Every structure is written in structure tokens, then in C-alpha cells.
Tab-separated table of C-alpha atoms in Angstrom:
chain	number	residue	atom	x	y	z
A	470	MET	CA	34.517	103.327	14.928
A	471	THR	CA	36.616	100.765	16.675
A	472	ALA	CA	37.718	99.034	13.474
A	473	ASP	CA	38.903	100.316	10.137
A	474	PRO	CA	35.566	101.022	8.380
A	475	GLN	CA	36.880	100.346	4.888
A	476	ASN	CA	37.624	96.759	5.971
A	477	SER	CA	34.260	96.120	7.650
A	478	PRO	CA	32.537	92.994	6.245
A	479	PHE	CA	29.324	94.836	5.440
A	480	ILE	CA	31.265	97.320	3.287
A	481	LYS	CA	32.848	94.561	1.228
A	482	HIS	CA	29.510	92.754	0.870
A	483	LEU	CA	27.893	95.781	-0.753
A	484	ALA	CA	29.599	94.771	-4.006
A	485	SER	CA	28.208	91.230	-3.905
A	486	SER	CA	26.321	89.968	-6.952
A	487	ASP	CA	23.931	88.239	-4.531
A	488	LYS	CA	21.041	90.623	-3.831
A	489	LEU	CA	20.326	89.139	-0.399
A	490	ILE	CA	23.930	89.646	0.705
A	491	ARG	CA	23.993	93.135	-0.795
A	492	ASP	CA	20.731	94.167	0.877
A	493	SER	CA	21.845	92.762	4.221
A	494	ALA	CA	25.109	94.704	4.002
A	495	LEU	CA	23.232	97.907	3.164
A	496	ASP	CA	20.907	97.389	6.136
A	497	SER	CA	23.911	96.906	8.413
A	498	LEU	CA	25.538	100.074	7.122
A	499	ARG	CA	22.316	102.063	7.527
A	500	THR	CA	21.939	100.812	11.081
A	501	TYR	CA	25.535	101.686	11.860
A	502	LEU	CA	25.308	105.203	10.427
A	503	SER	CA	21.873	106.060	11.761
A	504	GLY	CA	22.994	105.330	15.311
A	505	ARG	CA	25.759	107.930	15.358
A	506	SER	CA	25.422	111.633	15.980
A	507	GLU	CA	29.123	112.249	15.391
A	508	ILE	CA	31.746	110.576	13.185
A	509	SER	CA	35.265	111.923	12.879
A	510	GLU	CA	36.547	113.174	9.535
A	511	ILE	CA	39.240	110.504	9.411
A	512	ASP	CA	36.660	107.756	9.965
A	513	LEU	CA	34.356	109.214	7.319
A	514	LEU	CA	37.233	109.336	4.836
A	515	LYS	CA	38.108	105.718	5.648
A	516	LEU	CA	34.476	104.757	5.209
A	517	TRP	CA	34.302	106.507	1.859
A	518	LYS	CA	37.500	104.853	0.680
A	519	GLY	CA	35.791	101.528	1.346
A	520	LEU	CA	32.599	102.618	-0.404
A	521	PHE	CA	34.572	103.959	-3.374
A	522	TYR	CA	36.256	100.596	-3.925
A	523	CYS	CA	33.000	98.807	-3.309
A	524	MET	CA	31.677	100.664	-6.355
A	525	TRP	CA	34.948	99.900	-8.156
A	526	MET	CA	34.355	96.158	-7.775
A	527	GLN	CA	30.752	96.286	-9.003
A	528	ASP	CA	30.889	95.326	-12.689
A	529	LYS	CA	27.309	94.755	-13.850
A	530	PRO	CA	25.683	98.003	-15.092
A	531	LEU	CA	22.297	97.333	-13.478
A	532	HIS	CA	23.935	96.496	-10.156
A	533	GLN	CA	26.109	99.608	-10.477
A	534	GLN	CA	23.038	101.809	-10.752
A	535	HIS	CA	21.357	100.064	-7.826
A	536	LEU	CA	24.476	100.441	-5.701
A	537	ALA	CA	24.833	104.134	-6.596
A	538	ARG	CA	21.223	104.786	-5.584
A	539	ASP	CA	21.655	102.743	-2.410
A	540	LEU	CA	24.757	104.693	-1.427
A	541	ALA	CA	22.977	107.995	-2.095
A	542	SER	CA	20.064	106.852	0.081
A	543	LEU	CA	22.419	106.726	3.072
A	544	VAL	CA	22.106	110.511	3.351
A	545	GLU	CA	18.481	110.058	4.419
A	546	VAL	CA	19.317	107.933	7.475
A	547	LEU	CA	22.125	110.107	8.816
A	548	GLN	CA	21.613	112.190	11.902
A	549	GLN	CA	21.727	115.873	11.009
A	550	PRO	CA	25.172	116.659	12.514
A	551	VAL	CA	26.716	113.933	10.322
A	552	VAL	CA	25.115	114.803	6.963
A	553	LEU	CA	27.380	117.615	5.777
A	554	PRO	CA	30.631	115.995	7.014
A	555	PHE	CA	29.534	112.802	5.210
A	556	LEU	CA	28.914	114.726	1.979
A	557	ASP	CA	32.197	116.582	2.372
A	558	SER	CA	34.052	113.260	2.683
A	559	PHE	CA	32.281	111.960	-0.421
A	560	TRP	CA	33.467	114.876	-2.542
A	561	LYS	CA	36.998	114.730	-1.138
A	562	THR	CA	37.196	111.017	-1.903
A	563	ILE	CA	35.952	111.429	-5.464
A	564	ALA	CA	38.432	114.248	-6.104
A	565	ARG	CA	41.317	112.271	-4.608
A	566	GLU	CA	40.575	109.079	-6.534
A	567	TRP	CA	39.462	110.645	-9.834
A	568	GLY	CA	42.820	110.357	-11.587
A	569	GLY	CA	42.904	106.612	-11.020
A	570	ILE	CA	39.454	105.851	-12.429
A	571	GLU	CA	39.819	103.878	-15.629
A	572	ALA	CA	37.797	104.886	-18.678
A	573	LEU	CA	35.705	101.703	-18.526
A	574	ARG	CA	34.784	102.438	-14.913
A	575	MET	CA	34.115	106.166	-15.267
A	576	ASP	CA	30.414	105.961	-16.155
A	577	LYS	CA	29.431	104.382	-12.860
A	578	TYR	CA	31.221	107.094	-10.908
A	579	LEU	CA	29.618	109.816	-13.015
A	580	PHE	CA	26.269	108.254	-12.144
A	581	LEU	CA	27.217	108.071	-8.459
A	582	ILE	CA	28.133	111.770	-8.508
A	583	ARG	CA	24.778	112.581	-10.094
A	584	GLN	CA	23.003	110.614	-7.367
A	585	TYR	CA	24.954	112.369	-4.635
A	586	LEU	CA	24.359	115.855	-5.971
A	587	ASN	CA	20.668	114.974	-6.097
A	588	ALA	CA	20.769	113.565	-2.550
A	589	SER	CA	22.465	116.750	-1.343
A	590	PHE	CA	19.739	118.941	-2.808
A	591	ARG	CA	17.065	116.614	-1.400
A	592	TYR	CA	18.597	116.984	2.054
A	593	LEU	CA	18.315	120.766	1.781
A	594	SER	CA	14.795	120.577	0.356
A	595	ARG	CA	13.552	118.344	3.209
A	596	GLN	CA	14.095	121.381	5.413
A	597	ASN	CA	12.032	123.456	2.961
A	598	TRP	CA	15.247	125.228	1.946
A	599	ASN	CA	15.007	127.178	5.210
A	600	ASN	CA	18.209	125.998	6.876
A	601	GLU	CA	20.450	128.881	5.860
A	602	ALA	CA	23.423	127.533	7.789
A	603	ALA	CA	23.246	124.159	6.017
A	604	ILE	CA	22.878	125.819	2.621
A	605	GLU	CA	25.866	128.044	3.345
A	606	GLN	CA	27.943	125.097	4.542
A	607	TYR	CA	27.077	122.980	1.519
A	608	ALA	CA	27.970	125.826	-0.836
A	609	GLU	CA	31.320	126.014	0.963
A	610	ILE	CA	31.805	122.255	0.526
A	611	LEU	CA	31.232	122.632	-3.210
A	612	GLU	CA	33.622	125.578	-3.367
A	613	GLU	CA	36.271	123.677	-1.446
A	614	THR	CA	36.252	120.531	-3.564
A	615	PRO	CA	34.286	119.798	-6.766
A	616	LEU	CA	33.887	123.463	-7.789
A	617	ASN	CA	37.136	124.739	-6.289
A	618	VAL	CA	38.405	127.768	-8.167
A	619	LEU	CA	42.172	127.490	-7.869
A	620	ASP	CA	43.287	124.138	-6.420
A	621	VAL	CA	45.132	122.321	-9.225
A	622	LYS	CA	44.661	119.026	-7.369
A	623	ILE	CA	40.937	119.153	-8.147
A	624	PRO	CA	40.504	117.522	-11.574
A	625	ASN	CA	38.804	119.653	-14.197
A	626	GLY	CA	36.873	116.590	-15.339
A	627	LEU	CA	35.085	116.596	-11.982
A	628	ARG	CA	34.362	120.309	-12.296
A	629	TYR	CA	32.925	119.835	-15.792
A	630	HIS	CA	30.685	116.974	-14.750
A	631	VAL	CA	29.256	118.756	-11.709
A	632	LEU	CA	28.616	121.869	-13.798
A	633	ASP	CA	26.965	119.748	-16.480
A	634	ILE	CA	24.466	118.120	-14.117
A	635	TYR	CA	23.997	120.945	-11.600
A	636	ILE	CA	20.783	122.444	-12.978
A	637	ASP	CA	19.401	119.026	-13.949
A	638	GLU	CA	19.525	117.768	-10.375
A	639	LEU	CA	18.338	121.030	-8.878
A	640	GLU	CA	15.344	120.941	-11.204
A	641	LYS	CA	14.494	117.356	-10.243
A	642	VAL	CA	14.442	118.232	-6.568
A	643	GLY	CA	13.014	121.723	-6.576
A	644	ALA	CA	10.708	121.955	-9.564
A	645	GLU	CA	7.547	121.866	-7.432
A	646	LYS	CA	8.712	124.592	-5.019
A	647	LEU	CA	10.794	126.878	-7.168
A	648	GLU	CA	9.801	129.908	-5.112
A	649	CYS	CA	11.436	128.345	-2.020
A	650	ILE	CA	14.814	127.591	-3.552
A	651	PRO	CA	17.626	129.965	-2.502
A	652	LEU	CA	18.765	129.965	-6.102
A	653	GLU	CA	21.370	132.700	-5.959
A	654	LYS	CA	23.068	131.184	-2.902
A	655	LEU	CA	23.243	127.770	-4.586
A	656	LEU	CA	24.719	129.340	-7.702
A	657	GLU	CA	27.507	131.184	-5.869
A	658	PRO	CA	30.104	128.387	-6.318
A	659	VAL	CA	29.364	128.370	-10.051
A	660	ARG	CA	29.661	132.146	-10.278
A	661	ARG	CA	33.025	132.042	-8.539
A	662	LEU	CA	34.274	129.557	-11.119
A	663	GLU	CA	33.047	131.744	-13.946
A	664	GLY	CA	34.721	134.828	-12.549
A	665	GLU	CA	37.900	133.511	-10.953
A	666	SER	CA	39.040	130.276	-12.592
A	667	LYS	CA	42.385	130.529	-14.387
A	668	VAL	CA	41.200	127.951	-16.955
A	669	LYS	CA	39.186	129.396	-19.823
A	670	SER	CA	37.305	126.164	-20.549
A	671	VAL	CA	36.204	125.976	-16.891
A	672	ARG	CA	35.027	129.595	-16.989
A	673	ASN	CA	33.105	128.840	-20.168
A	674	ALA	CA	31.517	125.722	-18.655
A	675	ALA	CA	30.435	127.715	-15.604
A	676	LYS	CA	29.024	130.452	-17.822
A	677	GLU	CA	27.051	127.868	-19.782
A	678	THR	CA	25.553	126.570	-16.542
A	679	LEU	CA	24.596	130.078	-15.433
A	680	ASP	CA	23.098	130.817	-18.861
A	681	ASP	CA	20.792	127.786	-18.688
A	682	ASP	CA	17.337	128.803	-19.889
A	683	ARG	CA	15.741	127.009	-16.955
A	684	LEU	CA	17.336	129.490	-14.567
A	685	LYS	CA	15.940	132.367	-16.589
A	686	ALA	CA	12.503	130.770	-16.524
A	687	TRP	CA	12.688	130.241	-12.752
A	688	ARG	CA	13.487	133.927	-12.325
A	689	GLY	CA	10.618	134.898	-14.609
A	690	GLU	CA	12.956	136.179	-17.310
A	691	GLU	CA	12.452	135.875	-21.041
A	692	VAL	CA	13.651	132.531	-22.427
A	693	HIS	CA	14.370	131.252	-25.904
A	694	LYS	CA	11.310	130.370	-27.930
A	695	GLU	CA	12.399	126.765	-28.474
A	696	MET	CA	12.765	126.305	-24.704
A	697	ARG	CA	9.232	127.562	-24.073
A	698	GLU	CA	7.917	125.181	-26.712
A	699	GLY	CA	9.975	122.273	-25.408
A	700	GLY	CA	11.708	121.889	-28.739
A	701	SER	CA	15.303	121.945	-27.565
A	702	GLU	CA	15.233	119.085	-25.088
A	703	ASP	CA	15.423	116.404	-27.779
A	704	ASP	CA	18.440	117.934	-29.469
A	705	GLU	CA	21.063	116.665	-27.061
A	706	TRP	CA	21.822	113.732	-24.835
A	707	GLY	CA	20.654	114.320	-21.286
A	708	GLY	CA	23.062	112.055	-19.456
A	709	ILE	CA	22.372	108.785	-17.687
A	710	ASP	CA	18.720	108.292	-16.901
A	711	ASP	CA	17.728	107.841	-13.317
């Protein structure tokens, strides 16, 4: 990048209320990203700072959801060597900026995180879950930032949210090929939190994720009767609909 990416016109235009301007900016960003086989970490972090504040400026709920989905779709146009560094920069940006997100703006970032966790799993699934190196690297990215065990700079609110949506998004992506999913490898960051976090509420949240009846069903284990009958799904709010 020859210019500061967070100040690029097409980044700023992503927050436009005019759909034509917004779509044109997204096309420009896709073209830019798809043409690069390598982007430095500092440039990716600058880019994500711009994208973070682009989302910050988007006020209308419907436009917020569209923008979140559009930003998550960028993963699909990236050349393979850029995908994991791009995702790593996303998580680092969210963790860094989390403390400054106002309550009225939090929902759109929670939705963006959901979209990005989903996009991450879709990236792994497009390789039929066979790319062991990518799976290992992504697990390390999760362990380093959103599901970090010990780093006090990582906000617990981010940990809780990722734990809360983890199985939901994995199910959406992998439900049709459960036998292909490297389930235990993908659950390693969650297990580390359960076993090593110094915060009891984080350990409990991780345990709740690992005790999800869907995981037991995927492994062929016995599950609660109400889960088999589908009776428990209406008893609690399932988060923001996609």
C-alpha cells in the first residue's frame, strides 16, 4: 500500500447511506484486496482501523447488517496467503477497540464478530476441512486474541461473545459435513480457557460451550431428551438473526 489504507476514499465511502456509492466502494476494496498475494501486518492493521470506524459511522440498523455481511465477504476474495493474516488483524482490531465501543454501538460489532467467525469457518470448510496447517494457524489466532487465556488486555466481553456464538456458527457452516469437521482441534482454544483461565466466569462460559448438546450429538453421544425433540430451542434468545 502506498497510501494510508484507513484514509483511502473507498474505505470512507463504505459507510455511505447511498447504496450506489457503498457498492462501488466495496467493489474497489475487493479489487484491491484480490490483487495482492501479500500485505504487511501494519498495513492490514491500518486497513482494519479504517474498516472499524467505517462500521462505527454506519447508523441505520439495516445498513449495519449489510455492511457487516459485506465486510465478512471480503474473506472470499482474498488470496490464500492473505486470509489468515487478514483474520488475525480483524481480531486484534476488535480486541484493541472494544473498550471504546459505546453501548448503543455494541450490537453492530457483535453482529460483525458473528459474521467474521462464520466467514472464518467457511474459509476452512471450502478446503473440505483438510488444510491442517490453516486449521492449526486459525486455532492459534483464536488463542492469541479473542480466546486468549491470560492476557488481561483482552476484554472478557469479547471472550464471552465468541464463546456464546462459537457452536452456532460452526453448526451453520458444517452441519452438512459433520464427519469432516476437525471438531476437537477447533475446540482446543475453548478447552484451554476452561482449564487455564484465572477468571471463574470465563471458565464457566467455556465449560458451557463445551457442554453444548449439539457437540454431544455430533459425536454420537447421548443428548438431553428435550434437545432430541427440539423442545429447548424456543426457550432462549438465539442472538441476532442472519
